[in-house]
Coordinates of C-alpha atoms in Angstrom, one line a residue:
M1 CA 16.8 46.2 -34.8
N2 CA 19.4 45.9 -37.4
F3 CA 19.3 43.8 -40.6
N4 CA 21.0 40.7 -39.2
Q5 CA 18.8 40.6 -36.2
K6 CA 15.7 40.7 -38.4
I7 CA 17.0 37.8 -40.5
F8 CA 17.7 35.8 -37.4
L9 CA 14.3 36.5 -36.0
I10 CA 12.6 35.6 -39.3
I11 CA 14.6 32.2 -39.5
S12 CA 13.8 31.4 -35.8
L13 CA 10.1 32.0 -36.3
F14 CA 10.3 29.9 -39.4
F15 CA 11.7 26.9 -37.6
L16 CA 9.3 27.3 -34.7
G17 CA 6.4 27.3 -37.1
C18 CA 7.6 23.9 -38.4
K19 CA 7.7 22.4 -34.9
S20 CA 4.6 20.9 -33.1
E21 CA 3.9 22.8 -29.8
V22 CA 3.6 20.7 -26.7
D23 CA 3.2 21.6 -23.0
L24 CA 6.4 20.2 -21.6
I25 CA 9.7 18.9 -22.9
V26 CA 11.9 16.9 -20.6
Y27 CA 15.3 16.0 -22.2
N28 CA 18.9 14.9 -21.6
G29 CA 17.8 12.1 -19.1
N30 CA 18.0 8.5 -18.4
I31 CA 14.3 7.6 -18.8
Y32 CA 13.0 4.0 -18.0
T33 CA 9.8 3.7 -20.0
V34 CA 8.9 0.2 -18.5
D35 CA 7.3 -0.6 -21.9
N36 CA 7.1 -4.1 -23.2
D37 CA 10.7 -3.8 -24.4
F38 CA 11.8 -2.0 -21.3
K39 CA 13.3 0.7 -23.5
V40 CA 15.4 3.5 -22.1
A41 CA 14.8 7.0 -23.7
N42 CA 16.5 10.4 -23.4
A43 CA 13.6 12.7 -23.7
I44 CA 9.8 13.0 -23.5
A45 CA 7.3 15.5 -24.8
I46 CA 3.9 16.0 -23.0
K47 CA 0.7 17.5 -24.2
D48 CA -2.8 17.7 -22.8
G49 CA -1.7 15.7 -19.8
L50 CA -0.4 12.7 -21.8
F51 CA 3.0 11.6 -23.1
Y52 CA 3.0 12.8 -26.6
E53 CA 6.5 11.7 -27.7
I54 CA 9.3 9.5 -26.2
G55 CA 12.7 9.1 -27.6
T56 CA 16.0 10.6 -28.2
N57 CA 17.0 14.2 -27.7
E58 CA 17.1 14.5 -31.5
I59 CA 13.5 13.3 -32.0
I60 CA 12.3 15.8 -29.3
N61 CA 14.0 18.7 -31.1
N62 CA 10.9 18.3 -33.6
Y63 CA 8.7 19.9 -30.8
Y64 CA 8.6 23.3 -29.1
S65 CA 7.5 24.2 -25.7
K66 CA 7.5 27.2 -23.5
E67 CA 8.4 24.9 -20.5
S68 CA 11.2 22.6 -20.6
I69 CA 13.4 20.6 -18.1
N70 CA 17.1 19.7 -18.6
L71 CA 17.6 16.5 -16.7
N72 CA 21.4 16.7 -16.9
G73 CA 21.5 12.9 -16.8
S74 CA 18.9 12.3 -14.0
T75 CA 16.7 9.2 -14.0
I76 CA 13.0 9.3 -14.7
L77 CA 10.7 6.5 -13.7
P78 CA 6.9 6.2 -14.4
G79 CA 4.8 7.4 -11.6
L80 CA 5.0 4.7 -8.9
I81 CA 2.0 2.7 -7.7
D82 CA 1.5 1.3 -4.3
A83 CA -0.6 -1.8 -5.0
H84 CA -1.7 -2.3 -1.3
C85 CA -1.8 0.5 1.3
H86 CA -4.1 2.5 3.6
F87 CA -4.0 6.0 2.2
Y88 CA -6.6 7.4 4.5
G89 CA -5.2 5.4 7.4
L90 CA -1.8 7.1 6.8
G91 CA -3.4 10.5 7.1
L92 CA -5.3 9.6 10.3
N93 CA -2.0 8.3 11.6
Q94 CA -0.8 12.0 11.5
Q95 CA -3.5 12.8 14.0
V96 CA -2.6 10.2 16.8
I97 CA 0.5 9.5 18.9
D98 CA 3.1 7.8 17.0
L99 CA 4.4 4.6 18.6
T100 CA 6.3 3.2 15.7
G101 CA 9.9 2.2 16.5
T102 CA 9.3 1.8 20.3
Q103 CA 11.8 -0.6 21.8
S104 CA 9.8 -1.5 25.1
F105 CA 6.3 -0.9 26.6
E106 CA 8.1 1.6 28.9
E107 CA 8.8 3.6 25.8
V108 CA 5.3 3.4 24.7
L109 CA 4.2 4.9 28.1
S110 CA 6.9 7.7 27.8
R111 CA 5.5 8.8 24.5
L112 CA 2.0 8.8 25.9
K113 CA 3.0 10.9 28.9
L114 CA 4.9 13.3 26.6
N115 CA 2.2 13.7 24.0
S116 CA -1.2 13.2 25.6
S117 CA -3.5 15.7 27.3
I118 CA -5.7 15.1 30.3
N119 CA -8.2 17.5 28.7
T120 CA -8.9 15.2 25.7
T121 CA -11.8 12.8 25.4
V122 CA -9.6 9.9 24.2
I123 CA -6.1 9.1 23.9
K124 CA -5.1 7.3 20.6
G125 CA -1.9 6.0 19.5
R126 CA -0.7 3.6 16.8
G127 CA 2.4 1.6 15.8
W128 CA 3.6 -0.5 18.8
D129 CA 5.0 -4.1 18.0
Q130 CA 5.9 -6.3 20.9
N131 CA 8.2 -8.3 18.5
D132 CA 10.6 -5.3 18.5
W133 CA 10.8 -5.4 22.4
E134 CA 13.2 -7.5 24.5
V135 CA 10.2 -9.0 26.2
K136 CA 8.2 -10.1 23.0
Q137 CA 4.8 -10.6 24.7
F138 CA 1.6 -8.7 24.4
P139 CA 1.6 -5.8 26.9
E140 CA -1.2 -5.4 29.6
K141 CA -3.3 -2.5 30.6
S142 CA -2.5 -2.2 34.3
E143 CA -0.2 0.7 33.9
L144 CA -2.5 2.4 31.5
D145 CA -5.3 2.1 34.2
M146 CA -3.1 3.8 36.8
L147 CA -2.1 6.7 34.4
Y148 CA -5.5 7.2 32.8
P149 CA -8.4 6.0 35.1
D150 CA -10.9 8.3 33.5
I151 CA -9.9 8.8 29.9
P152 CA -10.3 5.9 27.4
V153 CA -6.9 4.8 25.8
V154 CA -6.7 3.1 22.5
L155 CA -3.4 2.0 21.2
E156 CA -3.4 0.2 17.9
R157 CA -0.7 -2.3 17.0
I158 CA 1.6 -1.6 13.9
D159 CA -0.4 -4.1 11.7
G160 CA -3.8 -2.7 12.5
H161 CA -5.1 -6.0 13.8
A162 CA -4.9 -5.5 17.6
Y163 CA -5.7 -2.9 20.1
L164 CA -4.3 -2.4 23.6
V165 CA -6.9 -0.5 25.6
N166 CA -7.4 0.5 29.2
Q167 CA -10.2 -0.4 31.6
K168 CA -12.0 3.0 30.9
A169 CA -12.3 2.0 27.2
L170 CA -13.4 -1.6 28.0
D171 CA -16.1 -0.1 30.4
L172 CA -17.4 2.3 27.7
A173 CA -17.5 -0.6 25.2
K174 CA -19.2 -2.8 27.7
I175 CA -16.5 -5.5 27.3
T176 CA -16.4 -8.0 30.2
N177 CA -15.1 -11.5 30.8
D178 CA -18.5 -12.7 29.4
T179 CA -18.1 -10.8 26.1
K180 CA -17.9 -13.2 23.2
S181 CA -14.8 -12.6 20.9
N182 CA -16.4 -13.1 17.6
N183 CA -14.1 -13.3 14.7
G184 CA -11.0 -12.6 16.8
T185 CA -9.8 -12.9 20.4
I186 CA -10.0 -11.2 23.6
I187 CA -6.7 -11.9 25.3
K188 CA -7.0 -13.1 28.9
K189 CA -4.5 -14.0 31.6
N190 CA -5.6 -16.0 34.6
G191 CA -9.1 -15.5 33.4
E192 CA -8.9 -11.7 33.4
I193 CA -8.8 -9.4 30.3
T194 CA -5.4 -8.1 29.7
G195 CA -6.6 -5.1 27.5
V196 CA -5.4 -6.7 24.2
L197 CA -8.1 -7.2 21.6
V198 CA -7.3 -9.0 18.3
D199 CA -9.3 -8.4 15.2
G200 CA -13.1 -8.7 15.6
P201 CA -13.4 -7.3 19.2
M202 CA -11.8 -4.2 18.1
D203 CA -15.0 -3.2 16.4
L204 CA -16.6 -2.9 19.9
I205 CA -13.9 -0.2 20.7
D206 CA -14.4 1.6 17.4
N207 CA -18.1 2.0 18.2
I208 CA -17.3 4.2 21.3
L209 CA -14.7 6.4 19.7
P210 CA -15.9 10.0 18.9
E211 CA -16.7 10.7 15.2
L212 CA -14.2 12.7 13.4
S213 CA -15.2 16.1 11.9
I214 CA -15.4 16.5 8.1
Y215 CA -12.5 18.9 8.4
E216 CA -10.4 16.3 10.2
K217 CA -11.2 13.6 7.5
E218 CA -10.3 16.0 4.7
Q219 CA -7.0 17.0 6.4
A220 CA -6.2 13.2 6.8
L221 CA -6.6 12.8 3.0
L222 CA -4.6 15.9 2.1
N223 CA -1.8 15.1 4.6
A224 CA -1.6 11.6 3.1
Q225 CA -1.3 13.0 -0.3
K226 CA 1.5 15.3 0.6
I227 CA 3.4 12.4 2.0
C228 CA 2.9 10.2 -1.1
F229 CA 3.9 12.8 -3.5
E230 CA 7.2 13.3 -1.6
N231 CA 7.7 9.5 -2.0
G232 CA 7.0 9.5 -5.8
L233 CA 3.7 7.7 -5.6
T234 CA 1.1 8.9 -8.1
T235 CA -1.4 6.1 -7.6
V236 CA -2.5 4.4 -4.4
D237 CA -4.5 1.3 -4.0
D238 CA -6.3 1.9 -0.6
A239 CA -7.3 -1.5 0.8
G240 CA -10.4 -0.7 2.3
L241 CA -12.6 2.4 2.4
S242 CA -16.2 3.2 3.6
K243 CA -18.8 4.8 1.3
E244 CA -18.4 8.0 3.2
I245 CA -14.6 8.3 2.7
I246 CA -14.8 7.3 -1.0
L247 CA -17.6 10.1 -1.7
L248 CA -15.3 12.5 0.2
I249 CA -12.3 11.7 -2.0
D250 CA -14.5 12.0 -5.1
S251 CA -15.6 15.5 -3.8
L252 CA -12.0 16.6 -3.0
Q253 CA -10.8 15.4 -6.5
K254 CA -13.5 17.3 -8.2
K255 CA -12.5 20.4 -6.4
K256 CA -8.9 19.6 -7.5
E257 CA -7.6 19.6 -4.0
L258 CA -6.9 15.8 -4.2
K259 CA -4.8 15.1 -7.2
I260 CA -3.4 11.7 -6.5
R261 CA -5.0 8.8 -8.3
I262 CA -6.8 6.4 -6.0
Y263 CA -8.0 2.7 -6.7
A264 CA -10.3 2.5 -3.8
M265 CA -11.4 -1.0 -2.5
I266 CA -14.7 -0.9 -0.9
S267 CA -14.8 -2.0 2.7
N268 CA -16.9 -5.2 3.1
S269 CA -19.9 -4.0 5.0
K270 CA -23.6 -4.3 4.2
N271 CA -24.0 -0.5 3.7
N272 CA -21.0 -0.2 1.5
L273 CA -22.0 -3.3 -0.7
D274 CA -25.6 -2.3 -1.0
Y275 CA -24.6 1.1 -2.3
F276 CA -21.8 0.3 -4.7
L277 CA -22.7 -3.2 -5.9
E278 CA -26.1 -2.1 -7.2
K279 CA -24.2 0.5 -9.5
D280 CA -21.6 0.2 -12.2
P281 CA -18.0 0.6 -11.1
I282 CA -16.9 4.1 -10.9
K283 CA -14.1 5.1 -13.1
T284 CA -12.8 8.7 -13.6
P285 CA -9.1 9.7 -14.4
L286 CA -8.5 10.0 -10.6
L287 CA -10.7 7.5 -9.0
N288 CA -11.4 3.8 -9.6
V289 CA -14.1 2.0 -7.5
S290 CA -14.4 -1.4 -8.9
S291 CA -13.3 -3.8 -6.2
V292 CA -14.3 -5.0 -2.7
K293 CA -11.8 -5.5 0.1
V294 CA -12.5 -8.6 2.3
Y295 CA -10.7 -9.6 5.3
G296 CA -9.9 -13.4 5.3
D297 CA -7.8 -13.6 8.5
G298 CA -5.7 -11.4 10.8
A299 CA -1.9 -10.9 11.0
L300 CA 1.0 -13.2 11.7
G301 CA 2.6 -10.9 14.3
S302 CA -0.5 -11.1 16.5
R303 CA -1.1 -14.7 15.7
G304 CA -4.4 -14.0 14.0
A305 CA -3.5 -15.4 10.5
T306 CA -5.3 -18.6 10.1
L307 CA -2.9 -21.7 9.6
K308 CA -3.5 -25.3 8.5
K309 CA -1.4 -26.5 11.4
P310 CA -1.0 -24.8 14.8
Y311 CA 1.4 -22.0 15.3
H312 CA 4.9 -23.3 15.9
D313 CA 5.3 -21.1 19.0
D314 CA 1.7 -21.4 20.3
P315 CA 0.7 -25.1 19.6
S316 CA -3.0 -24.6 20.8
N317 CA -3.5 -21.7 18.3
Y318 CA -4.5 -21.9 14.6
G319 CA -5.4 -18.3 14.3
K320 CA -9.0 -17.3 13.4
L321 CA -10.8 -16.4 10.3
I322 CA -12.3 -12.9 10.3
T323 CA -14.9 -13.8 7.6
K324 CA -16.3 -17.3 7.8
P325 CA -15.9 -19.5 4.9
D326 CA -19.7 -19.6 3.9
N327 CA -19.7 -15.8 4.0
I328 CA -16.6 -15.7 1.9
K329 CA -18.2 -17.9 -0.6
N330 CA -21.5 -16.0 -0.7
L331 CA -19.5 -12.6 -1.0
A332 CA -17.5 -14.1 -3.8
S333 CA -20.6 -14.9 -5.8
R334 CA -22.3 -11.6 -5.2
I335 CA -19.1 -9.7 -6.1
A336 CA -18.7 -11.8 -9.3
K337 CA -22.3 -11.2 -10.3
A338 CA -21.7 -7.5 -10.0
N339 CA -18.5 -7.6 -12.1
F340 CA -16.4 -6.2 -9.3
Q341 CA -12.9 -7.5 -8.3
M342 CA -12.6 -9.4 -5.0
N343 CA -9.4 -8.5 -3.1
T344 CA -9.0 -10.5 0.0
H345 CA -6.5 -10.2 2.9
A346 CA -5.0 -13.7 3.3
I347 CA -1.8 -14.1 5.3
G348 CA -2.2 -17.7 6.7
D349 CA -1.8 -20.8 4.5
S350 CA -5.3 -22.1 5.4
T351 CA -6.9 -18.7 4.3
V352 CA -4.8 -18.7 1.1
K353 CA -6.2 -22.1 0.4
L354 CA -9.7 -21.2 1.1
L355 CA -9.4 -18.2 -1.3
I356 CA -7.8 -20.2 -4.2
D357 CA -10.6 -22.8 -4.0
T358 CA -13.3 -20.2 -3.7
Y359 CA -11.9 -17.9 -6.4
S360 CA -11.4 -20.9 -8.7
R361 CA -15.0 -22.1 -8.4
V362 CA -16.6 -18.6 -8.8
L363 CA -14.4 -17.5 -11.7
E364 CA -14.4 -20.6 -13.8
N365 CA -16.4 -19.0 -16.5
K366 CA -15.0 -15.5 -16.1
K367 CA -12.7 -14.4 -18.9
D368 CA -10.4 -11.9 -17.3
P369 CA -11.4 -11.1 -13.6
R370 CA -8.0 -10.4 -12.1
W371 CA -9.1 -11.1 -8.6
R372 CA -6.5 -10.5 -6.1
I373 CA -5.2 -12.3 -2.9
E374 CA -3.7 -9.5 -0.8
H375 CA -0.5 -10.3 1.1
S376 CA -0.2 -14.0 0.0
Q377 CA 2.1 -14.4 2.9
I378 CA 2.3 -18.0 4.3
I379 CA 1.5 -20.4 1.6
D380 CA 1.7 -24.2 1.4
L381 CA 4.1 -24.9 -1.4
K382 CA 1.6 -27.0 -3.3
D383 CA -1.0 -24.2 -3.2
I384 CA 1.2 -21.8 -5.1
E385 CA 0.1 -23.7 -8.1
G386 CA -3.4 -22.3 -7.7
F387 CA -2.3 -18.8 -8.7
N388 CA -2.7 -18.0 -12.4
N389 CA -3.9 -15.2 -14.7
K390 CA -7.3 -15.0 -12.9
I391 CA -6.0 -15.3 -9.3
L392 CA -3.1 -12.6 -8.8
P393 CA -0.9 -12.0 -5.8
S394 CA -0.6 -8.5 -4.3
V395 CA 2.4 -8.5 -1.8
Q396 CA 4.6 -6.3 0.2
P397 CA 8.3 -6.9 0.2
T398 CA 9.1 -5.0 3.3
H399 CA 6.8 -7.3 5.3
A400 CA 9.3 -10.0 4.5
T401 CA 12.3 -8.0 5.9
S402 CA 10.2 -6.7 8.9
D403 CA 8.9 -10.1 9.8
M404 CA 12.0 -12.3 9.1
Y405 CA 13.3 -12.0 12.6
W406 CA 10.4 -13.8 14.2
A407 CA 8.4 -15.4 11.3
E408 CA 10.0 -18.7 11.6
D409 CA 9.2 -18.8 15.2
R410 CA 5.5 -18.6 14.2
V411 CA 5.5 -21.1 11.5
G412 CA 8.6 -23.2 12.0
P413 CA 11.4 -24.3 9.6
N414 CA 9.1 -26.1 7.0
R415 CA 6.4 -23.5 6.4
I416 CA 8.9 -20.7 6.2
K417 CA 10.0 -22.1 2.7
G418 CA 6.5 -21.1 1.5
A419 CA 6.5 -17.6 3.1
Y420 CA 6.9 -14.4 1.2
A421 CA 7.5 -16.5 -1.9
Y422 CA 7.4 -13.6 -4.4
K423 CA 9.5 -15.3 -7.2
A424 CA 7.5 -18.6 -7.0
L425 CA 4.2 -16.6 -7.0
L426 CA 5.4 -14.5 -10.1
N427 CA 6.4 -17.8 -12.0
K428 CA 2.8 -18.9 -11.8
S429 CA 0.8 -15.6 -12.2
K430 CA 3.3 -13.9 -14.6
V431 CA 2.5 -10.6 -12.9
I432 CA 2.8 -9.5 -9.3
G433 CA 1.8 -6.2 -7.6
L434 CA 4.1 -4.7 -5.0
G435 CA 3.0 -2.3 -2.2
T436 CA 3.9 -1.4 1.3
D437 CA 0.7 -1.8 3.4
F438 CA 1.6 1.7 4.8
P439 CA 1.3 2.8 7.5
V440 CA 2.1 -0.7 8.7
E441 CA 5.3 -0.2 6.9
K442 CA 7.2 3.0 5.7
V443 CA 5.7 4.7 2.7
N444 CA 9.1 4.8 0.9
P445 CA 8.7 2.7 -2.3
F446 CA 12.5 2.5 -2.5
H447 CA 12.6 0.5 0.6
T448 CA 10.2 -1.8 -1.2
F449 CA 12.5 -2.0 -4.2
Y450 CA 15.5 -2.7 -2.0
A451 CA 13.7 -5.4 0.1
A452 CA 12.4 -7.1 -3.1
I453 CA 15.9 -7.4 -4.9
S454 CA 18.0 -8.0 -1.7
R455 CA 15.7 -9.8 0.9
K456 CA 17.7 -7.7 3.5
D457 CA 16.9 -5.1 6.1
L458 CA 18.5 -1.6 5.8
N459 CA 21.5 -2.8 7.9
G460 CA 22.3 -5.5 5.3
Y461 CA 21.0 -8.3 7.4
P462 CA 21.0 -11.3 6.8
E463 CA 24.3 -11.5 4.7
N464 CA 22.8 -13.7 2.1
G465 CA 19.3 -12.5 2.1
F466 CA 16.2 -14.0 3.7
E467 CA 14.9 -16.9 1.7
F468 CA 16.8 -15.2 -1.2
K469 CA 15.5 -17.7 -3.7
N470 CA 12.4 -15.6 -3.7
A471 CA 14.1 -12.4 -4.4
L472 CA 12.9 -10.5 -7.6
S473 CA 15.0 -9.0 -10.3
R474 CA 15.3 -5.2 -10.6
K475 CA 13.2 -5.2 -13.8
E476 CA 10.5 -7.4 -12.1
T477 CA 10.5 -5.1 -9.1
L478 CA 10.1 -2.0 -11.1
K479 CA 7.3 -3.6 -13.1
G480 CA 5.6 -4.6 -10.0
M481 CA 5.7 -1.0 -8.7
T482 CA 4.4 0.4 -12.0
I483 CA 2.9 -1.5 -15.1
W484 CA 2.0 -4.7 -13.2
A485 CA 0.4 -2.7 -10.3
A486 CA -1.6 -0.9 -13.0
Y487 CA -2.6 -4.3 -14.5
L488 CA -3.9 -5.6 -11.2
N489 CA -6.3 -2.5 -11.4
F490 CA -7.3 -2.9 -15.0
E491 CA -5.4 0.4 -15.7
E492 CA -2.4 -0.8 -17.6
N493 CA -3.6 0.9 -20.9
E494 CA -3.6 4.4 -19.2
K495 CA -0.7 4.3 -16.8
G496 CA 2.2 2.3 -15.4
S497 CA 4.7 3.0 -18.3
I498 CA 5.9 5.9 -20.2
E499 CA 4.2 5.4 -23.7
K500 CA 2.5 7.6 -26.2
G501 CA -1.0 8.3 -25.1
K502 CA -0.7 7.3 -21.6
L503 CA -1.1 9.6 -18.5
A504 CA 2.0 11.8 -18.0
D505 CA 2.6 10.5 -14.5
F506 CA 6.3 10.4 -13.8
I507 CA 9.0 11.0 -11.2
I508 CA 12.6 12.4 -11.4
I509 CA 15.0 10.6 -8.8
D510 CA 18.5 11.3 -7.7
R511 CA 20.2 8.0 -8.8
D512 CA 19.9 5.2 -11.3
I513 CA 18.3 2.4 -9.4
M514 CA 18.7 -0.1 -12.1
N515 CA 22.5 0.1 -12.1
I516 CA 23.9 1.4 -8.8
E517 CA 24.9 -0.9 -6.0
V518 CA 22.0 -2.8 -4.4
E519 CA 22.8 -1.3 -1.0
E520 CA 22.4 2.2 -2.5
T521 CA 18.9 1.7 -3.9
Y522 CA 17.0 2.4 -0.6
K523 CA 18.6 5.8 -0.3
T524 CA 17.0 7.0 -3.5
K525 CA 15.4 10.5 -3.1
V526 CA 12.6 11.9 -5.3
L527 CA 13.5 15.2 -6.8
K528 CA 10.1 15.9 -8.6
T529 CA 6.7 14.3 -8.9
F530 CA 4.3 15.0 -11.8
I531 CA 0.8 14.0 -12.4
S532 CA -0.7 14.5 -15.9
G533 CA 2.5 16.6 -16.6
D534 CA 1.9 18.9 -13.8
L535 CA 4.4 19.3 -11.1
V536 CA 2.9 18.3 -7.7
Y537 CA 6.0 18.0 -5.7
S538 CA 9.6 19.4 -5.8
I539 CA 12.4 18.7 -3.2
R540 CA 13.5 21.6 -1.3
K541 CA 17.0 22.7 -2.1
P542 CA 19.4 22.7 0.8

C-alpha cells in the first residue's frame, strides 16, 4: 500500500467513525411516510427493526450501513394492513377446489370432475357465485347426487355464507325436511331440500367434515403468509379465529416461521370467549388478541343480510340475524367488561342499526373503545349519524365494485344511496379501515386502492363510477390501508406510517400510485416487502 492509499484509508475510516451505524439504508426514493403531514421523503435508515431516521438523501449521509438499497426513484409505502380478511381461510382455500370465476353451474361441475378424486373422503370447493351466471339462481344438488352418490360434496359460496351440498352430505349431517334452520335458511323447492344451506345450517355440515391435521393447518397459515407478502401486506386483521388456531399462530410466530403481524379477532363461541375473556388481551410485536368477532347477519348476495324492509327482488324475505338481538346485547356487555373490542359483521341496514344502538348504550362511559362495525354495507342514511370516534367502520371497497351489478336489485333505488357509503362514513367517524375480506375478494390491496378512488371495476365500468359521491381520495385510501387501519387495532403508535421509532415495515412498489393515472393504479406490482427491516419477499426478475 503506497502513501496516498494509506492517507485515503485513514480519511475514510475517520469519516466512518463520525457516522452512526445502522442496519439498513434505503435512499434515492419516493417515500410516502403517511405521517400527520403526509410528508414525502427520499431516504430512510433502519436500526434494530425500527425506523431510525427519515429524510433527504443528505440527512441519511450521516449514517453508515453495511447494507443499502438504491431505489433509483422507486416508491415506498408503509407496510400495508388488510383491516378485514380471513387469513387462515385464504390458506385453507389453497387446499380445496377453486370455483372462483365460474360463469355457470356447468363450469362448476367441470372443475369438480377435473380436480376431484373418487378415492377422497370428501370433495370440497369454494368460490361459486350465482350472481356471475347467466341464470342467477341458486344451484341445486341433483347433478351432484348423480356424479357423487357415495362421497359428501361441500361447495362453499364465495362469501362464505352458503353451502351447496349433495344428498350424501345431508344424510351424514342428518339434515331432513324436518330439520330446523336456526339462524339461517335451508333452501327448499316444492317442499324438498335443494342442497343450498345459508348461514346457521352450515354448522351441521361442518360437524361432519374430517378434522384437518396439524400439518395441514400449519401449511394453510404459511401458504397464506406467502401470498400476503407477495401482495405487500405486513399486517392482517383475521376476522374470526378459534382458540386452537390462535395458539397455533402464536407457536409458529415464536418459532419464527410465521413473520406476518396478525390482529386476531376471536370467533364468538363459548369455548373461545371463556378462554380469552378471562385473561388480559394478548399483545406481542406479531400478535394482537384483543377483540371478538360477532356475526350479526349474513351476506347480501345470498339474501342473508337483515334489512329493515323486504328485499326488493324477494318481497317475502327480510334476511335473518345470525346472532339474536338479546345475545348481541349480552355479548356486548360481557366484551366491554373484559376491555376487549367488539367487531361485528353487519351488512343489512337493520343489523347496522341494531349495532349502533347496542354499541352506543354499552360504550356510553367508555373513553376510547374503538368498537368496529365490519362491512357497514347497507345503511339507512339517517343511521350514518350513529358512527363516531367510538363506533368505527371497517369496509371493503372491492365489495362495492363486485356487488354493484346486482346490489340495486336486492335493495332498490332508494336504499342503494346508503350502500357502500365510504365517504359519508368517513365524514362521521374521521377514520375508516379498508380491507378486502379475502378470500371473498382478491388479496391484491391495489385493487382495493383502485376501487376506493374510482368506484369502477377493472374494465372501467361504470364510466362515471358506482355511487361516485362516496369515492375516497388517494390520501384517504392510503391512510385507510395503513395508519387508520392500525388505529382501528390500537396500533397506530407502532405501525401504519414511516416515522422514527415505529416498526420498519415497508414495501417497494413499481409505480407512484399517488400520481399516476387512476386506471394504472390497480396494475401496481410489489417489488419487495420488509418486516422490521428484514426482507421477506422479493419479486422474481424475468
